[in-house]
Every structure is written in structure tokens, then in C-alpha cells.
Amino acid sequence: MKDCLFCKIIGGEIPSNKVYEDDMVYAFYDIEPQAPEHILIIPKKHFESIMDVTGKDFEYVDKMMQAAQKLAKEKGFEKDGFRLVFNTGRDGGQTVAHLHMHLLGGRSLQWPPG
Ligand code: 5GP
Ligand code: ZN
């Protein structure tokens, strides 16, 4: 989608530090890391949030989860754990209107969130 930051990252128009890519998913390091490892996993198709995904397009979400599991294994988070987050809408603290999942790991994370 035109004027979408993450669509521009997928298209290479804006540079990013890629950690994973397949036909449906792109993953890269967050520019403002909140943990020693902070990765964003995004679908290559533009959805504003999880609320805009329907029907067959849930395959993108499936692939995002598969990428998260693969990356968590690669980063060695299986034993100590990690966190997956979808900030959604205003109250959820979503700042970029292209569906994304945060993968946070490498330290003990607090709960509940602020
Ligand atoms: P949200 O707040 O919408 O859940 O997450 C958006 C995330 O995108 C934030 O953690 C923010 O640091 C990250 N971000 C914003 N702009 C850029 C950018 O240009 N490059 C990268 N790698 N991350 C970005
Ligand atoms: Zn987009």
C-alpha cells in the first residue's frame, strides 16, 4: 500500500535489518529495541491490523506464527521463553498501521504491561 512504512520496508524502499523472509512473511529488527532481541514479523500483504484479516488470508497469520517459532528456536529462547505481541488500535498502542507481531526476548519481561 502506498504511504505505508512497512510496505516500503518490504519493497526495499526503506532499509531494514532483515532476519527472515519467505513468500508471505518478512521479519526485521525493530529500530527502537525494547529487549536484547526485538524482531517485527509482518505479512507481505497490507492489513491495517488483525481486525482486517478474513478468510483465506489467515494463512498470513499462520505463516507469521511459524516464522516466530523458527526465529525463537534460532535465537535460543525455547528454554527461558520470550513474548509475542500484537498491539492493535489506539488503546493497544499500535503506531504503525500495517499488521505486525513483536517478538521480544533475551531478558525477563514484566507483566502486566503499562
Ligand atoms: P507498534 O507500536 O505499532 O506496535 O510497533 C511499531 C514498531 O515499529 C515500534 O516498535 C517501532 O520502534 C518500530 N518502527 C517504527 N519505524 C520503524 C522503522 O523505520 N524501522 C524499523 N526497523 N522499525 C520501526
Ligand atoms: Zn502496509
PDB file of C-alpha atoms and ligand atoms in Angstrom:
ATOM      1  CA  MET A   1       0.000   0.000   0.000  1.00  0.00           C
ATOM      2  CA  LYS A   2       1.233   3.471  -0.920  1.00  0.00           C
ATOM      3  CA  ASP A   3       2.480   5.583   2.006  1.00  0.00           C
ATOM      4  CA  CYS A   4       2.719   2.616   4.369  1.00  0.00           C
ATOM      5  CA  LEU A   5       6.046   2.453   6.217  1.00  0.00           C
ATOM      6  CA  PHE A   6       6.121  -1.344   6.461  1.00  0.00           C
ATOM      7  CA  CYS A   7       5.058  -1.843   2.809  1.00  0.00           C
ATOM      8  CA  LYS A   8       8.034   0.364   1.923  1.00  0.00           C
ATOM      9  CA  ILE A   9      10.296  -1.793   4.112  1.00  0.00           C
ATOM     10  CA  ILE A  10       9.034  -4.967   2.362  1.00  0.00           C
ATOM     11  CA  GLY A  11       9.650  -3.313  -1.017  1.00  0.00           C
ATOM     12  CA  GLY A  12      13.176  -2.250  -0.009  1.00  0.00           C
ATOM     13  CA  GLU A  13      12.330   1.428  -0.433  1.00  0.00           C
ATOM     14  CA  ILE A  14      13.221   1.921   3.243  1.00  0.00           C
ATOM     15  CA  PRO A  15      16.191  -0.137   4.521  1.00  0.00           C
ATOM     16  CA  SER A  16      15.808  -2.677   7.336  1.00  0.00           C
ATOM     17  CA  ASN A  17      17.849  -5.374   9.044  1.00  0.00           C
ATOM     18  CA  LYS A  18      16.146  -8.497   7.736  1.00  0.00           C
ATOM     19  CA  VAL A  19      16.226 -11.673   9.835  1.00  0.00           C
ATOM     20  CA  TYR A  20      13.774 -13.814   7.866  1.00  0.00           C
ATOM     21  CA  GLU A  21      11.750 -13.774   4.663  1.00  0.00           C
ATOM     22  CA  ASP A  22       9.538 -16.172   2.738  1.00  0.00           C
ATOM     23  CA  ASP A  23       6.778 -15.774   0.147  1.00  0.00           C
ATOM     24  CA  MET A  24       4.244 -14.439   2.698  1.00  0.00           C
ATOM     25  CA  VAL A  25       6.225 -13.020   5.609  1.00  0.00           C
ATOM     26  CA  TYR A  26       9.051 -10.553   6.256  1.00  0.00           C
ATOM     27  CA  ALA A  27      10.881 -10.168   9.603  1.00  0.00           C
ATOM     28  CA  PHE A  28      13.354  -7.487  10.658  1.00  0.00           C
ATOM     29  CA  TYR A  29      14.857  -5.856  13.746  1.00  0.00           C
ATOM     30  CA  ASP A  30      12.879  -3.101  15.453  1.00  0.00           C
ATOM     31  CA  ILE A  31      14.574   0.293  15.150  1.00  0.00           C
ATOM     32  CA  GLU A  32      13.904   1.004  18.864  1.00  0.00           C
ATOM     33  CA  PRO A  33      14.530  -2.324  20.605  1.00  0.00           C
ATOM     34  CA  GLN A  34      12.706  -2.924  23.911  1.00  0.00           C
ATOM     35  CA  ALA A  35      14.637  -6.118  24.670  1.00  0.00           C
ATOM     36  CA  PRO A  36      18.043  -7.583  23.675  1.00  0.00           C
ATOM     37  CA  GLU A  37      16.248  -9.203  20.721  1.00  0.00           C
ATOM     38  CA  HIS A  38      13.259  -7.282  19.309  1.00  0.00           C
ATOM     39  CA  ILE A  39      12.032  -8.514  15.958  1.00  0.00           C
ATOM     40  CA  LEU A  40       8.984  -7.401  13.943  1.00  0.00           C
ATOM     41  CA  ILE A  41       7.228 -10.082  11.900  1.00  0.00           C
ATOM     42  CA  ILE A  42       4.917  -8.729   9.200  1.00  0.00           C
ATOM     43  CA  PRO A  43       2.760 -10.124   6.379  1.00  0.00           C
ATOM     44  CA  LYS A  44       3.780  -9.175   2.839  1.00  0.00           C
ATOM     45  CA  LYS A  45       0.139  -8.241   2.158  1.00  0.00           C
ATOM     46  CA  HIS A  46      -1.098  -4.993   3.695  1.00  0.00           C
ATOM     47  CA  PHE A  47      -3.641  -5.332   6.533  1.00  0.00           C
ATOM     48  CA  GLU A  48      -4.140  -2.420   8.898  1.00  0.00           C
ATOM     49  CA  SER A  49      -4.484  -4.778  11.871  1.00  0.00           C
ATOM     50  CA  ILE A  50      -5.574  -8.287  12.835  1.00  0.00           C
ATOM     51  CA  MET A  51      -9.172  -6.992  12.610  1.00  0.00           C
ATOM     52  CA  ASP A  52      -8.853  -6.667   8.823  1.00  0.00           C
ATOM     53  CA  VAL A  53      -7.773 -10.246   8.185  1.00  0.00           C
ATOM     54  CA  THR A  54     -10.524 -12.520   6.845  1.00  0.00           C
ATOM     55  CA  GLY A  55     -10.984 -16.000   5.392  1.00  0.00           C
ATOM     56  CA  LYS A  56      -8.102 -17.452   3.443  1.00  0.00           C
ATOM     57  CA  ASP A  57      -5.865 -14.507   4.358  1.00  0.00           C
ATOM     58  CA  PHE A  58      -5.479 -16.013   7.845  1.00  0.00           C
ATOM     59  CA  GLU A  59      -2.768 -18.070   6.170  1.00  0.00           C
ATOM     60  CA  TYR A  60      -0.615 -14.935   6.544  1.00  0.00           C
ATOM     61  CA  VAL A  61      -1.139 -15.050  10.325  1.00  0.00           C
ATOM     62  CA  ASP A  62      -0.339 -18.757  10.358  1.00  0.00           C
ATOM     63  CA  LYS A  63       2.915 -18.037   8.497  1.00  0.00           C
ATOM     64  CA  MET A  64       3.738 -15.201  10.922  1.00  0.00           C
ATOM     65  CA  MET A  65       3.387 -17.630  13.844  1.00  0.00           C
ATOM     66  CA  GLN A  66       5.534 -20.232  12.069  1.00  0.00           C
ATOM     67  CA  ALA A  67       8.220 -17.590  11.465  1.00  0.00           C
ATOM     68  CA  ALA A  68       8.060 -16.605  15.153  1.00  0.00           C
ATOM     69  CA  GLN A  69       8.574 -20.210  16.265  1.00  0.00           C
ATOM     70  CA  LYS A  70      11.511 -20.650  13.881  1.00  0.00           C
ATOM     71  CA  LEU A  71      13.168 -17.399  14.998  1.00  0.00           C
ATOM     72  CA  ALA A  72      12.597 -18.179  18.701  1.00  0.00           C
ATOM     73  CA  LYS A  73      14.339 -21.527  18.188  1.00  0.00           C
ATOM     74  CA  GLU A  74      17.212 -19.905  16.273  1.00  0.00           C
ATOM     75  CA  LYS A  75      17.668 -17.271  18.995  1.00  0.00           C
ATOM     76  CA  GLY A  76      17.733 -19.951  21.702  1.00  0.00           C
ATOM     77  CA  PHE A  77      14.586 -18.749  23.506  1.00  0.00           C
ATOM     78  CA  GLU A  78      12.989 -22.173  23.858  1.00  0.00           C
ATOM     79  CA  LYS A  79      14.245 -22.766  27.409  1.00  0.00           C
ATOM     80  CA  ASP A  80      13.813 -19.338  29.031  1.00  0.00           C
ATOM     81  CA  GLY A  81      10.884 -18.076  26.951  1.00  0.00           C
ATOM     82  CA  PHE A  82      10.005 -14.928  25.049  1.00  0.00           C
ATOM     83  CA  ARG A  83       6.969 -12.805  24.205  1.00  0.00           C
ATOM     84  CA  LEU A  84       4.816 -12.350  21.090  1.00  0.00           C
ATOM     85  CA  VAL A  85       2.685  -9.179  20.934  1.00  0.00           C
ATOM     86  CA  PHE A  86       0.141  -7.718  18.505  1.00  0.00           C
ATOM     87  CA  ASN A  87      -0.519  -4.110  19.541  1.00  0.00           C
ATOM     88  CA  THR A  88      -3.900  -3.318  17.990  1.00  0.00           C
ATOM     89  CA  GLY A  89      -5.561   0.064  17.534  1.00  0.00           C
ATOM     90  CA  ARG A  90      -5.311   3.156  19.715  1.00  0.00           C
ATOM     91  CA  ASP A  91      -5.800   1.522  23.096  1.00  0.00           C
ATOM     92  CA  GLY A  92      -3.476  -1.303  22.112  1.00  0.00           C
ATOM     93  CA  GLY A  93      -0.697   1.190  21.407  1.00  0.00           C
ATOM     94  CA  GLN A  94      -0.410   0.422  17.680  1.00  0.00           C
ATOM     95  CA  THR A  95       1.672   3.129  15.981  1.00  0.00           C
ATOM     96  CA  VAL A  96       2.199   1.600  12.522  1.00  0.00           C
ATOM     97  CA  ALA A  97      -0.966   0.716  10.582  1.00  0.00           C
ATOM     98  CA  HIS A  98       0.392  -2.447   8.929  1.00  0.00           C
ATOM     99  CA  LEU A  99      -0.243  -5.684  10.846  1.00  0.00           C
ATOM    100  CA  HIS A 100       2.848  -6.701  12.793  1.00  0.00           C
ATOM    101  CA  MET A 101       3.851  -9.038  15.586  1.00  0.00           C
ATOM    102  CA  HIS A 102       6.622  -8.171  18.031  1.00  0.00           C
ATOM    103  CA  LEU A 103       8.964 -10.970  19.118  1.00  0.00           C
ATOM    104  CA  LEU A 104      10.753  -9.902  22.308  1.00  0.00           C
ATOM    105  CA  GLY A 105      13.378 -11.992  24.043  1.00  0.00           C
ATOM    106  CA  GLY A 106      16.723 -12.107  25.795  1.00  0.00           C
ATOM    107  CA  ARG A 107      15.626 -10.764  29.176  1.00  0.00           C
ATOM    108  CA  SER A 108      12.937 -11.341  31.787  1.00  0.00           C
ATOM    109  CA  LEU A 109       9.916  -9.233  30.733  1.00  0.00           C
ATOM    110  CA  GLN A 110       7.462  -7.537  33.101  1.00  0.00           C
ATOM    111  CA  TRP A 111       3.733  -8.259  33.311  1.00  0.00           C
ATOM    112  CA  PRO A 112       1.202  -6.666  33.313  1.00  0.00           C
ATOM    113  CA  PRO A 113       2.063  -4.077  30.648  1.00  0.00           C
ATOM    114  CA  GLY A 114       1.507  -0.383  31.404  1.00  0.00           C
TER     115      GLY A 114
HETATM  116  P1  5GP B   1       3.625  -0.680  17.327  1.00  0.00           P
HETATM  117  O1  5GP B   1       3.904   0.436  18.289  1.00  0.00           O
HETATM  118  O2  5GP B   1       2.738  -0.205  16.186  1.00  0.00           O
HETATM  119  O3  5GP B   1       3.098  -1.943  17.972  1.00  0.00           O
HETATM  120  O4  5GP B   1       5.011  -1.106  16.727  1.00  0.00           O
HETATM  121  C1  5GP B   1       5.656  -0.413  15.699  1.00  0.00           C
HETATM  122  C2  5GP B   1       7.117  -0.686  15.867  1.00  0.00           C
HETATM  123  O5  5GP B   1       7.770  -0.294  14.684  1.00  0.00           O
HETATM  124  C3  5GP B   1       7.778   0.091  17.018  1.00  0.00           C
HETATM  125  O6  5GP B   1       8.333  -0.819  17.953  1.00  0.00           O
HETATM  126  C4  5GP B   1       8.832   0.939  16.323  1.00  0.00           C
HETATM  127  O7  5GP B   1      10.031   1.046  17.057  1.00  0.00           O
HETATM  128  C5  5GP B   1       9.040   0.204  15.008  1.00  0.00           C
HETATM  129  N1  5GP B   1       9.443   1.051  13.906  1.00  0.00           N
HETATM  130  C6  5GP B   1       8.900   2.257  13.539  1.00  0.00           C
HETATM  131  N2  5GP B   1       9.511   2.726  12.443  1.00  0.00           N
HETATM  132  C7  5GP B   1      10.466   1.823  12.107  1.00  0.00           C
HETATM  133  C8  5GP B   1      11.432   1.765  11.043  1.00  0.00           C
HETATM  134  O8  5GP B   1      11.530   2.636  10.186  1.00  0.00           O
HETATM  135  N3  5GP B   1      12.239   0.669  11.017  1.00  0.00           N
HETATM  136  C9  5GP B   1      12.154  -0.333  11.945  1.00  0.00           C
HETATM  137  N4  5GP B   1      13.008  -1.349  11.825  1.00  0.00           N
HETATM  138  N5  5GP B   1      11.255  -0.314  12.946  1.00  0.00           N
HETATM  139  C10 5GP B   1      10.420   0.748  13.025  1.00  0.00           C
HETATM  140 ZN    ZN B   2       1.491  -1.782   4.550  1.00  0.00          ZN
END
